[in-house]
Amino acid sequence: MQPFSRFSGQTISINQTDIDTDIIIPAEFLKRIERSGFGKYMMYYWRYDSDGKVKEDFPLNQEAYENVSILVTGDNFGCGSSRENAVWALHDYGFQVIIAPSFADIFKNNCSNNGLLTIELDHETIDLLHAKSKAKPPYHLEVDIEKQVVFDHDGFEATFNIDPKVKYKLLHGLDDIDLTLLMEDKINEYESERPIYLNPST
Amino acid sequence: MSQQTLFDKVWEKHLIEMEEQQLLFIDLHLIHEVTSPQAFSKLREEGRLVRRPDLTFATADHIVPTGERDNIRDILAKKQIDFLTKNCEEFGITLYDIDHPDNGIVHIIGPELGLTTPGKTIVCGDSHTSTHGAFGSLAFGIGSSEITHVLATQTLPQKKPKTMNIHIDGQLKDYVTSKDIILKIIQEIGTNGGAGHVVEFTGSAVDDMSMEQRMTLCNMIIEAGARAGMIAPDEKTFEYLEGKRFAPRGEAWEEAVAEWKTLKTDPDASYDKTVVIHAYEISPQVTWGTNPSQGTSIEGVVPDPNDLNKGADQDTAKAALKYMDLKPLTKIDDIYVDKVFIGSCTNSRIEDLRVAAEVLRGYQVSSKVEALVVPGSYHIKRRAEEEGLDQIFINAGFDWREPGCSMCPGMNPDMAKPGERIASTSNRNFEGRQGKEARTHLVSPAMAAATAVKGHFIDVRDWTFKEDGEKNATF
Ligand code: SF4
C-alpha cells in the first residue's frame, strides 16, 4: 500500500443513507478472479440504465465530476454483505477518501485493509460539505492524517477521530500483513513450540 | 488458575502476541475457488509466499457442476477453477480438484480427511466454517484480505469474542434431528442473537448426537450471527478421527488424545450468556420465510404478520410472505413444493443420506416433484453406493449426482427457476439464494425425503416405513 499522510482531491456529494455493498458492486460482477478492474462496475445500476446506457442525470456521469477522489455521503455507508469487492470497486474508480456520518463496521475494516480513509463527521458538518460540493464543482478538500484534520482554502476545517492502528497503517503504507511480519520472530518462536500432532500426518 | 471455557482454552493456546493486538496462530487454512482468487493475486502483487502450504488445503465445490463434470459451460466458473489449480501449483498447496477422489464440499472433506481435529484454529473464506467446531476446534469464516493475511503469515489479528452457552437437555423425539434443533434455536434467539459470541453447545442431547449431527448444529449457528460454534470433544470425536488420513498416528495420537481430553469447560467457568433448550419439546421444523429464523414446527401454520410484536418483525414477515407467495395461517403441511434438494455442507453426510433413504425405501417421488440428492464428497458418494443407498434414491426417482455445493448457493448449473418452491436441506432461505425468485423452505433430510414422496410437507414422525431392511439409520 502507498503511504498516505496528506491528500488533496475533488469531492462529490451523494447524499443518501444506507448505500449498501450490493449498490456499490452488484452480485453479478463478483464471479471474477481479479481484484482490479471493479471500478467499471462501481454503482453500476446507478450509472447505467438496463440497456447499458449512461444515465446523464447521475452526478458521477457529469463532466464536472470527472476527477473526483473524495466521496461525501450519508449514514451507514457500506452496509450489507461483507464483500471486499465493494472497496476494490471504489478504490479502482479513484476514490481515496470517503466522508460520512457513519459507516458499516465490516466495510470500514475492509477500507483500512485497502488504504482507503474513512472519515466520520457530525451531520451538521457533513451537510455543509454536501452543500459546498454541489455549489460549484470542482470543490477541493485537503486531508492531513497526521493532524487528523480535513479543510478547504476557504476557511472550512474539521477534525476527525481515527483508530491509532489504522492511522499508523495509512501513514506508513503498511497493511496488516506488514504489521504482523514485524513480529515474525514471535511467530517463529510460537511455531517451534507447536505440538507435532497439530500438523497433518504425512 | 482461573476457570476457563473450552473456547478460552483454545484461544489462549493460539495467542502469539498479547500486547498491542491479539494475534492468533492458524492451524488449518481451507480454501475454495470463489473467495480465494483475489487473495492469491494480492499475494503475488506484493511478492509474498505462502508461509505454511503444509497447513493449507484447497478444494473446488461452489461452482462445480454436479452433472456433467468435464464440461463446464460457464466461462467465468471455468476460469475460477483453473485459477485455483494454477495458484495451488505455484504455491505448493494440496488441491482436491473436481476429479480427485477426495474432492467434496470444503466443510465436509476437512473432517473426513482428519484435517479437522480438536483444539485447532481453522479458517476458510466461507461463513459455514463454523461446522468444524463440532470437533472442539475454533473455526470461523474470513474475508479476502484476511485470506491473504493467513496465506502470508499463518496468523490472524483478532479481537476476543464473548462466549455463549446453548445447553440442550433431554432426549430428542424419534425422527427429530439436530437440523430441527438448530432451526428452533435460530427462531428463538434470532438471526443476530449470537452476534459477537462464540457459542458452545452442551447438554445431554448434544452428548447423544453423532459427529454428523453435531456438525449440522455448528454449521448453522452462523445463521444466528455467532462467530463460531464449538462442542467439547469426547470418545465419539476420537473414534470418528482415529485412522483418518491426516489424523495423528502412533505416539502423536496418544499425545493428542491426552491433550484433547482436557479441552472442556471447567465446572466453575462462566459464559457471558446462556440459553437453555429442551430437546424433547422440539418437532420437525420447516421455515416459511426468507431468513432461517422465520420457521415453525410441522404441526404449525404460517404466521399472521399482524400477530407479531415488533414493527420491524411485522414488516420483514410481510415482505417474506409476499416473496414466498404464502398466505397467513396456511397450514405448513398444506404447502406443496416443486423441487426437493438433499445436499449442502449442512446435510449431505452419510448419515443424512441413510435417513433419507430409509424414508424413501419402497416409495416413489411425487410426479409433480423434481428431486435431487447430492453427496457432500466422493467419499460419501462411494460409501453410499457400497451401502446401496444410491439405488434406493434412484428407484424412488431422485437424481443421484456428483459431489458439490449444488443447489445451496445458486452459483452453479443446479438452480431453481423463478417462482419454484423447494424443500431444501441447506442452510439459507434468503431471497434469490437458490436462484432468482426461488422460494426455499429449510428442512431436515428425513423431512425432505417424505416431502418428495407426498409432494407437500408432512410430519415424518407419522411415516410408514416400508420393508425393514437394515436399520442402520440413526436420527
Ligand atoms: S454447501 Fe452452501 S453453505 Fe456449504 S460451503 Fe457450499 S455454498 Fe457454502
XYZ file of C-alpha atoms and ligand atoms in Angstrom:
685
model
C 0.000 0.000 0.000
C 1.077 3.602 -0.662
C 1.949 5.682 2.412
C -0.612 8.407 2.712
C -0.260 11.411 5.016
C -1.706 14.394 3.166
C -4.234 14.161 0.445
C -5.976 16.688 -1.731
C -8.810 15.921 -4.093
C -12.093 16.900 -5.619
C -15.276 15.931 -3.822
C -18.617 14.637 -4.961
C -21.764 14.534 -2.879
C -24.071 11.500 -2.993
C -26.428 12.422 -0.223
C -28.243 9.163 0.592
C -28.253 6.939 3.641
C -27.685 3.153 3.732
C -25.865 2.814 0.447
C -25.199 -0.942 0.609
C -22.480 -3.071 -0.919
C -24.954 -4.501 -3.436
C -25.404 -0.994 -4.807
C -21.661 -0.352 -4.759
C -20.934 -3.605 -6.591
C -23.857 -5.764 -7.776
C -23.511 -9.542 -7.164
C -23.346 -10.403 -10.842
C -19.903 -8.813 -11.084
C -18.425 -10.972 -8.334
C -17.552 -14.004 -10.465
C -14.224 -12.500 -11.409
C -10.830 -13.648 -10.322
C -9.215 -10.192 -10.418
C -9.066 -7.657 -7.658
C -8.544 -4.807 -10.090
C -10.953 -3.602 -12.737
C -14.015 -3.412 -10.495
C -14.172 0.382 -10.966
C -16.064 -0.092 -14.223
C -18.870 -1.755 -12.299
C -18.954 0.559 -9.297
C -22.560 1.677 -8.607
C -23.339 0.100 -11.940
C -27.099 0.371 -11.783
C -26.943 3.967 -10.688
C -24.591 4.875 -13.502
C -26.164 2.859 -16.310
C -29.746 2.007 -17.261
C -30.884 -1.530 -18.080
C -29.741 -1.116 -21.686
C -26.272 -0.188 -20.515
C -26.757 3.475 -21.477
C -25.129 6.153 -19.330
C -27.589 7.898 -17.005
C -26.767 11.533 -17.646
C -28.519 12.819 -14.550
C -26.381 10.794 -12.140
C -23.693 13.220 -10.840
C -20.802 10.787 -11.303
C -21.563 10.752 -15.017
C -21.228 14.523 -15.366
C -18.120 16.188 -16.715
C -17.769 18.455 -13.686
C -17.107 15.365 -11.565
C -14.694 13.554 -13.833
C -11.736 13.669 -11.449
C -13.322 13.060 -8.082
C -11.471 11.186 -5.370
C -13.373 12.158 -2.216
C -16.907 10.904 -1.682
C -19.221 12.750 0.707
C -22.218 10.613 1.560
C -24.913 9.602 4.095
C -25.253 7.442 7.197
C -24.372 3.723 7.344
C -22.402 3.715 4.117
C -21.245 0.229 3.028
C -23.879 -1.832 4.857
C -24.989 -5.276 3.623
C -22.769 -8.153 2.581
C -19.126 -8.259 3.634
C -17.836 -8.408 0.054
C -14.489 -6.678 -0.110
C -15.143 -6.164 -3.822
C -17.095 -3.038 -2.817
C -13.935 -1.402 -1.502
C -11.902 -2.536 -4.505
C -14.535 -1.022 -6.801
C -14.499 2.368 -5.060
C -10.712 2.448 -4.951
C -10.345 1.344 -8.531
C -12.796 4.035 -9.591
C -10.492 6.586 -7.996
C -11.855 7.211 -4.516
C -9.289 7.592 -1.762
C -11.354 9.215 0.977
C -14.981 8.674 1.994
C -16.680 11.097 4.363
C -19.949 10.110 6.049
C -21.723 10.471 9.381
C -21.294 6.699 9.913
C -20.073 3.531 8.194
C -20.918 -0.176 8.418
C -18.308 -1.975 10.566
C -17.014 -4.582 8.141
C -16.864 -2.073 5.318
C -14.797 0.299 7.420
C -12.459 -2.513 8.310
C -12.156 -3.554 4.662
C -11.303 0.063 3.744
C -8.462 0.148 6.248
C -7.080 -3.048 4.723
C -7.028 -1.426 1.311
C -5.618 2.013 2.071
C -8.897 3.929 1.873
C -9.524 6.564 4.500
C -12.991 6.726 6.060
C -13.780 9.944 7.911
C -16.748 10.267 10.241
C -18.048 13.787 10.895
C -21.209 15.052 12.559
C -24.336 15.592 10.487
C -24.107 19.382 10.525
C -20.577 19.411 9.145
C -21.437 16.820 6.534
C -24.451 18.850 5.422
C -22.150 21.790 4.915
C -19.824 19.627 2.798
C -22.741 18.362 0.712
C -23.739 21.965 0.028
C -20.190 23.048 -0.780
C -19.626 20.045 -3.081
C -22.778 20.785 -5.001
C -22.498 24.591 -5.156
C -19.853 24.970 -7.805
C -17.745 21.963 -8.675
C -14.867 21.348 -8.653
C -14.719 21.707 -4.877
C -11.470 20.533 -3.321
C -10.761 19.305 0.164
C -7.468 18.544 1.821
C -6.850 15.892 4.425
C -3.977 15.781 6.875
C -3.945 12.365 8.503
C -1.149 13.179 10.931
C -3.108 16.115 12.362
C -6.462 14.433 11.763
C -7.989 17.436 10.025
C -9.902 17.953 6.822
C -10.058 21.506 5.394
C -10.527 23.685 2.327
C -8.887 27.004 1.397
C -11.989 28.911 2.173
C -11.912 28.676 5.923
C -13.545 25.271 6.416
C -11.785 22.966 8.866
C -12.910 19.929 10.832
C -11.002 17.447 12.955
C -11.777 13.743 12.938
C -11.055 10.661 15.033
C -9.127 7.689 13.753
C -8.142 4.361 15.285
C -4.401 4.653 16.128
C -3.639 1.350 14.425
C -5.440 2.427 11.239
C -3.616 5.758 11.333
C -0.271 4.038 11.674
C -1.081 1.731 8.774
C -2.119 4.582 6.469
C 0.798 6.853 7.364
C 3.359 4.147 6.741
C 1.605 2.473 3.844
C 1.576 -0.742 5.820
C -1.188 -3.288 5.772
C -1.976 -5.808 8.492
C 0.427 -8.267 6.919
C 3.334 -5.839 7.199
C 2.414 -5.113 10.793
C 2.192 -8.798 11.622
C 5.505 -9.535 9.963
C 7.154 -7.016 12.283
C 6.586 -9.730 14.858
C 7.950 -12.540 12.753
C 10.363 -13.605 15.493
C 7.445 -14.282 17.750
C 5.656 -16.287 15.093
C 8.799 -18.349 14.536
C 9.121 -18.921 18.242
C 5.478 -19.952 18.534
C 5.800 -22.310 15.580
C 8.860 -24.016 17.009
C 6.926 -24.905 20.146
C 3.743 -26.116 18.477
C 2.927 -29.742 19.271
C 3.518 -32.068 16.331
C 0.011 -33.556 16.392
C -1.411 -30.228 15.219
C 0.212 -30.780 11.834
C -1.491 -33.080 9.327
C 0.155 -36.536 9.436
C 2.291 -37.300 6.438
C -5.585 -20.892 37.561
C -8.951 -19.369 36.914
C -11.723 -21.462 35.473
C -11.869 -21.453 31.687
C -14.372 -22.320 28.980
C -13.488 -24.617 26.095
C -13.216 -21.520 23.906
C -10.877 -19.734 26.352
C -8.552 -22.729 26.334
C -8.300 -22.982 22.568
C -7.973 -19.209 22.210
C -5.205 -18.916 24.768
C -3.163 -21.730 23.262
C -3.060 -19.865 19.948
C -2.181 -16.359 21.090
C 1.145 -15.124 19.839
C 1.176 -11.501 20.893
C -0.801 -10.155 23.776
C 0.234 -6.507 23.986
C -0.931 -4.239 21.160
C -3.171 -6.753 19.481
C -4.251 -10.346 19.749
C -2.626 -12.378 17.047
C -3.839 -15.956 16.617
C -1.809 -18.717 15.056
C -3.912 -20.625 12.499
C -3.532 -24.419 12.429
C -5.547 -25.117 9.308
C -6.488 -22.914 6.353
C -9.079 -24.272 3.931
C -9.550 -22.713 0.526
C -12.088 -22.866 -2.289
C -12.363 -21.393 -5.764
C -14.759 -18.489 -5.175
C -13.223 -16.421 -2.389
C -9.522 -17.171 -2.896
C -8.613 -15.735 -6.350
C -8.147 -12.127 -5.253
C -6.290 -13.218 -2.144
C -3.752 -15.067 -4.278
C -3.446 -12.141 -6.694
C -2.669 -9.809 -3.826
C -0.070 -12.201 -2.516
C 1.557 -12.269 -5.918
C 1.406 -8.482 -6.393
C 3.186 -7.991 -3.100
C 5.749 -10.655 -3.852
C 4.877 -12.753 -0.826
C 4.911 -16.518 -0.383
C 2.558 -18.894 1.400
C 4.132 -19.360 4.807
C 2.711 -22.804 5.566
C 1.494 -24.600 2.427
C 1.536 -27.752 4.561
C -1.306 -26.324 6.669
C -3.294 -25.124 3.653
C -5.714 -27.340 1.694
C -7.933 -26.485 -1.255
C -10.999 -27.898 -2.971
C -13.391 -26.792 -5.719
C -17.007 -27.022 -4.647
C -19.143 -23.870 -5.018
C -19.391 -23.504 -8.771
C -18.705 -27.047 -9.958
C -21.424 -28.798 -11.948
C -22.779 -31.928 -10.235
C -23.917 -33.327 -13.557
C -21.500 -33.144 -16.451
C -18.235 -32.712 -14.654
C -15.857 -32.200 -17.522
C -17.958 -29.787 -19.472
C -18.064 -26.530 -17.570
C -20.005 -24.191 -19.813
C -19.845 -21.114 -17.595
C -16.634 -19.417 -18.749
C -16.171 -17.419 -15.562
C -16.653 -20.556 -13.447
C -14.115 -22.418 -15.534
C -11.688 -19.545 -15.122
C -12.088 -19.597 -11.331
C -11.399 -23.330 -11.195
C -8.371 -23.066 -13.488
C -7.020 -20.172 -11.458
C -7.326 -22.213 -8.265
C -5.343 -25.021 -9.895
C -2.659 -22.594 -11.012
C -2.435 -20.938 -7.585
C -2.171 -24.238 -5.756
C 0.560 -25.444 -8.108
C 2.551 -22.262 -7.851
C 2.373 -22.022 -4.059
C 2.637 -25.743 -3.306
C -0.828 -26.233 -1.825
C -2.620 -29.586 -1.870
C -5.702 -29.325 -4.077
C -8.608 -31.736 -4.294
C -9.811 -30.667 -7.710
C -13.048 -31.750 -9.306
C -11.790 -35.160 -10.485
C -9.892 -36.028 -7.351
C -11.241 -38.992 -5.348
C -11.131 -36.829 -2.195
C -12.993 -33.871 -3.719
C -16.060 -32.529 -1.967
C -17.524 -29.563 -0.125
C -14.821 -27.850 1.897
C -16.595 -28.329 5.252
C -17.256 -31.980 4.520
C -13.769 -33.007 3.477
C -11.931 -31.290 6.357
C -13.379 -33.669 8.951
C -13.461 -36.778 6.768
C -9.773 -36.447 5.895
C -8.909 -35.945 9.552
C -7.633 -32.417 8.902
C -10.188 -31.072 11.352
C -9.143 -32.126 14.839
C -9.919 -30.877 18.359
C -8.270 -27.731 19.636
C -7.195 -26.402 16.248
C -7.827 -22.919 14.934
C -9.398 -23.321 11.489
C -10.298 -20.620 8.977
C -11.779 -20.545 5.478
C -13.213 -17.836 3.258
C -16.718 -19.110 3.887
C -19.081 -18.376 6.745
C -20.081 -22.007 7.355
C -16.561 -22.779 8.525
C -18.267 -22.933 11.931
C -19.047 -26.590 11.039
C -15.592 -27.708 12.161
C -16.303 -26.527 15.710
C -18.157 -29.821 16.226
C -14.710 -31.303 16.937
C -13.835 -28.766 19.616
C -11.835 -26.579 17.285
C -12.221 -22.826 16.943
C -13.343 -22.416 13.326
C -14.635 -19.309 11.609
C -15.123 -17.647 8.218
C -12.870 -14.833 6.953
C -12.784 -12.219 4.131
C -10.389 -11.869 1.206
C -7.793 -9.612 2.855
C -7.767 -11.979 5.800
C -7.186 -14.944 3.470
C -4.106 -13.166 2.126
C -3.032 -12.445 5.686
C -3.279 -16.100 6.672
C -1.540 -17.257 3.497
C 1.356 -14.886 4.130
C 1.712 -15.179 7.895
C -0.326 -18.203 9.104
C -1.773 -15.847 11.701
C -4.742 -13.524 12.055
C -5.201 -10.400 14.192
C -8.434 -10.872 16.146
C -10.488 -9.294 18.879
C -11.532 -11.760 21.523
C -15.235 -12.606 21.150
C -17.614 -13.206 24.042
C -18.876 -16.638 24.976
C -22.381 -18.052 24.937
C -23.609 -21.424 26.108
C -26.526 -23.147 24.445
C -27.485 -26.012 26.683
C -29.694 -28.612 25.026
C -31.020 -31.041 27.574
C -33.302 -34.065 27.412
C -33.817 -36.531 24.641
C -34.828 -35.895 21.072
C -38.037 -37.473 19.858
C -37.684 -40.082 17.128
C -37.155 -38.619 13.674
C -36.305 -35.224 15.082
C -32.741 -34.266 14.137
C -30.115 -31.687 15.011
C -31.297 -29.733 11.951
C -34.645 -29.268 13.671
C -32.918 -28.196 16.879
C -30.738 -25.609 15.209
C -33.671 -24.195 13.243
C -35.559 -23.935 16.519
C -32.595 -22.235 18.219
C -32.342 -19.646 15.446
C -36.083 -18.963 15.779
C -35.637 -18.414 19.498
C -32.520 -16.255 19.583
C -32.916 -14.548 16.181
C -30.566 -14.013 13.263
C -28.172 -11.924 15.313
C -28.793 -13.471 18.725
C -25.275 -14.881 18.703
C -23.540 -11.758 17.331
C -20.089 -11.197 18.776
C -20.161 -14.561 20.558
C -18.624 -17.970 20.199
C -21.315 -20.492 21.106
C -20.546 -23.684 22.993
C -23.213 -26.385 22.757
C -23.581 -28.586 25.815
C -26.192 -30.883 27.338
C -27.339 -34.464 27.174
C -28.910 -34.095 23.720
C -25.544 -32.936 22.357
C -23.714 -35.781 24.135
C -26.088 -38.232 22.461
C -25.557 -36.846 18.977
C -23.323 -38.442 16.377
C -20.481 -36.344 14.932
C -22.583 -35.798 11.810
C -25.421 -34.334 13.820
C -23.037 -32.146 15.800
C -21.607 -30.784 12.565
C -25.086 -29.790 11.384
C -25.624 -27.970 14.672
C -22.367 -25.997 14.455
C -22.770 -25.428 10.723
C -25.920 -23.388 11.135
C -25.096 -21.412 14.276
C -23.648 -18.825 11.914
C -27.244 -18.145 10.854
C -27.810 -16.827 14.381
C -24.930 -14.423 13.798
C -22.447 -16.246 16.038
C -18.742 -16.025 15.303
C -18.336 -19.785 15.738
C -19.860 -22.854 17.374
C -17.972 -25.378 19.492
C -18.596 -28.748 21.115
C -16.156 -30.318 23.560
C -14.505 -33.414 22.090
C -15.395 -36.806 23.605
C -14.969 -40.510 22.853
C -17.202 -40.184 19.778
C -14.926 -37.486 18.429
C -11.824 -39.616 18.939
C -13.485 -42.650 17.433
C -14.529 -40.645 14.369
C -10.997 -39.373 13.826
C -8.897 -42.430 14.572
C -7.325 -43.764 11.408
C -8.437 -40.866 9.220
C -5.868 -39.884 6.594
C -4.342 -36.805 8.227
C -5.226 -37.547 11.853
C -2.281 -38.023 14.223
C -0.882 -41.565 14.371
C 1.076 -43.690 16.811
C 2.639 -41.754 19.654
C 1.323 -38.470 18.303
C -2.205 -39.914 18.528
C -1.742 -40.837 22.197
C -0.348 -37.422 22.971
C -3.151 -35.737 21.063
C -5.943 -37.665 22.791
C -4.468 -36.905 26.200
C -4.497 -33.216 25.303
C -7.950 -33.339 23.686
C -9.415 -34.770 26.877
C -8.546 -31.516 28.644
C -10.497 -29.487 26.109
C -13.668 -28.923 28.048
C -15.182 -26.115 30.012
C -14.135 -26.138 33.686
C -17.006 -26.726 36.126
C -16.965 -23.198 37.531
C -16.179 -21.307 34.355
C -18.825 -18.823 33.295
C -20.190 -17.739 29.929
C -21.281 -14.225 29.015
C -24.697 -15.576 28.068
C -26.606 -18.846 28.486
C -29.655 -20.256 26.696
C -31.406 -23.494 27.622
C -33.320 -25.568 25.073
C -35.392 -28.664 25.845
C -34.848 -31.225 23.124
C -37.992 -33.230 23.854
C -40.188 -30.211 23.124
C -38.963 -29.921 19.559
C -40.865 -31.167 16.484
C -39.623 -31.318 12.909
C -39.169 -27.734 11.681
C -39.962 -26.029 8.382
C -39.077 -22.428 7.500
C -41.774 -20.286 5.870
C -39.835 -17.040 5.362
C -36.692 -15.600 3.835
C -34.270 -15.942 6.710
C -33.573 -19.057 8.784
C -35.271 -17.641 11.887
C -38.612 -17.492 10.114
C -39.783 -21.034 10.702
C -42.157 -23.147 12.738
C -42.933 -26.756 13.515
C -44.612 -29.105 11.051
C -47.843 -29.014 13.080
C -47.849 -25.220 12.799
C -49.138 -22.588 10.427
C -47.624 -19.688 8.538
C -47.923 -16.793 11.000
C -50.074 -13.764 10.525
C -47.590 -10.856 10.483
C -50.117 -8.744 12.379
C -49.811 -11.105 15.333
C -46.079 -10.473 15.627
C -44.822 -7.967 18.170
C -42.329 -5.514 16.912
C -42.878 -3.235 13.936
C -39.722 -4.342 12.157
C -40.621 -8.030 12.643
C -44.020 -7.415 11.135
C -42.584 -5.651 8.117
C -39.983 -8.328 7.423
C -42.579 -11.062 7.849
C -44.936 -9.310 5.434
C -42.188 -8.909 2.865
C -41.177 -12.551 3.372
C -44.708 -13.873 2.851
C -45.034 -11.797 -0.286
C -41.778 -13.179 -1.671
C -42.693 -16.725 -0.623
C -46.211 -16.350 -2.003
C -47.784 -17.649 1.207
C -50.950 -16.582 2.966
C -51.061 -16.099 6.717
C -52.383 -19.114 8.647
C -51.745 -21.607 5.840
C -51.067 -24.970 7.463
C -47.455 -25.965 6.889
C -48.468 -29.418 5.673
C -50.686 -27.805 3.045
C -47.680 -26.288 1.295
C -46.766 -28.060 -1.948
C -43.268 -27.998 -3.428
C -41.786 -28.228 -6.928
C -38.310 -29.387 -6.009
C -36.572 -31.287 -3.242
C -32.870 -30.854 -2.633
C -30.930 -33.109 -0.285
C -27.362 -31.866 -0.025
C -25.040 -28.990 1.116
C -22.481 -28.820 3.909
C -25.385 -28.815 6.367
C -26.939 -32.156 5.438
C -25.133 -34.264 2.840
C -23.178 -36.632 5.066
C -23.584 -40.392 5.027
C -25.974 -40.354 7.960
C -28.189 -37.785 6.262
C -28.337 -39.949 3.152
C -29.114 -43.064 5.208
C -32.007 -41.358 6.950
C -33.452 -40.057 3.702
C -33.045 -43.448 2.036
C -34.788 -45.165 4.905
C -37.798 -42.913 4.396
C -37.722 -43.424 0.638
C -37.324 -47.188 0.604
C -40.256 -48.639 -1.338
C -41.709 -45.247 -2.279
C -41.849 -43.081 -5.377
C -41.241 -39.345 -5.596
C -44.468 -37.460 -6.397
C -44.960 -36.956 -10.122
C -45.115 -33.205 -9.531
C -41.747 -33.050 -7.795
C -38.219 -32.942 -9.165
C -35.841 -34.384 -6.595
C -32.072 -34.167 -6.347
C -29.623 -35.748 -3.935
C -26.023 -34.585 -3.901
C -23.497 -36.310 -1.629
C -21.121 -33.877 0.069
C -17.976 -35.614 -1.155
C -16.705 -38.500 -3.258
C -16.000 -40.409 -0.050
C -19.652 -40.142 0.899
C -20.776 -40.965 -2.611
C -18.686 -44.163 -2.702
C -19.800 -45.155 0.770
C -23.450 -44.623 -0.115
C -23.029 -46.683 -3.275
C -21.425 -49.510 -1.281
C -24.447 -49.498 1.003
C -26.830 -49.429 -1.963
C -28.339 -46.084 -0.957
C -27.900 -44.714 -4.460
C -30.257 -47.432 -5.745
C -32.917 -46.515 -3.221
C -32.735 -42.880 -4.298
C -32.686 -43.714 -7.990
C -35.545 -46.206 -7.669
C -37.588 -43.595 -5.863
C -36.996 -41.141 -8.703
C -34.244 -38.974 -7.276
C -31.380 -37.686 -9.389
C -28.089 -39.046 -7.953
C -25.247 -36.586 -8.533
C -21.535 -35.921 -8.230
C -20.478 -34.006 -5.089
C -20.523 -30.212 -4.716
C -22.444 -27.327 -3.175
C -25.077 -27.857 -5.865
C -28.352 -26.049 -5.190
C -27.229 -24.434 -1.947
C -25.634 -21.219 -3.265
C -27.249 -20.765 -6.694
C -23.809 -20.370 -8.293
C -23.646 -23.446 -10.495
C -25.995 -25.116 -13.001
C -28.173 -26.535 -10.168
C -30.559 -23.655 -9.753
C -34.267 -23.301 -9.207
C -36.393 -21.480 -11.741
C -38.184 -18.251 -10.828
C -41.179 -18.937 -8.606
C -40.267 -22.559 -7.855
C -40.761 -23.802 -4.321
C -38.052 -26.007 -2.842
C -37.802 -28.196 0.235
C -34.076 -27.911 0.879
C -31.722 -29.421 3.440
C -29.300 -26.495 3.004
C -28.856 -23.563 5.355
C -30.057 -20.336 3.754
C -33.508 -19.388 2.532
C -32.578 -15.833 1.526
C -34.314 -14.183 -1.408
C -32.695 -15.392 -4.600
C -30.261 -17.695 -2.802
C -31.197 -20.799 -4.816
C -31.981 -18.901 -7.997
C -33.756 -15.717 -8.940
C -37.180 -15.591 -7.235
C -36.788 -19.159 -5.961
C -38.691 -19.973 -2.748
C -36.759 -22.039 -0.245
C -38.076 -23.962 2.776
C -35.351 -25.354 5.035
C -35.918 -28.833 6.480
C -34.057 -31.935 7.685
C -33.152 -34.759 5.271
C -35.886 -37.052 6.652
C -38.481 -34.326 6.166
C -37.169 -33.557 2.675
C -37.443 -37.203 1.649
C -41.004 -37.558 2.967
C -41.974 -34.284 1.283
C -40.595 -35.510 -2.032
C -42.923 -38.513 -1.876
C -46.065 -36.651 -0.779
C -45.462 -33.510 -2.801
C -46.240 -31.380 0.252
C -44.747 -31.072 3.723
C -45.646 -33.919 6.034
C -44.697 -34.937 9.548
C -42.080 -37.647 9.118
C -42.943 -38.963 12.583
C -46.151 -40.317 11.043
C -44.286 -42.084 8.237
C -44.946 -45.729 7.456
C -41.561 -47.218 6.790
C -41.624 -49.982 4.201
C -39.508 -53.150 4.313
C -37.498 -53.235 7.438
C -34.164 -53.831 5.812
C -31.125 -52.922 7.810
C -31.970 -50.229 10.299
C -28.608 -48.558 10.380
C -30.043 -45.101 10.345
C -29.832 -43.046 13.478
C -31.808 -39.885 13.641
S -22.871 -26.050 0.612
Fe -23.641 -23.963 0.648
S -23.138 -23.166 2.654
Fe -21.933 -25.021 2.332
S -19.972 -24.305 1.558
Fe -21.272 -24.759 -0.203
S -22.281 -22.824 -0.709
Fe -21.423 -22.602 1.353
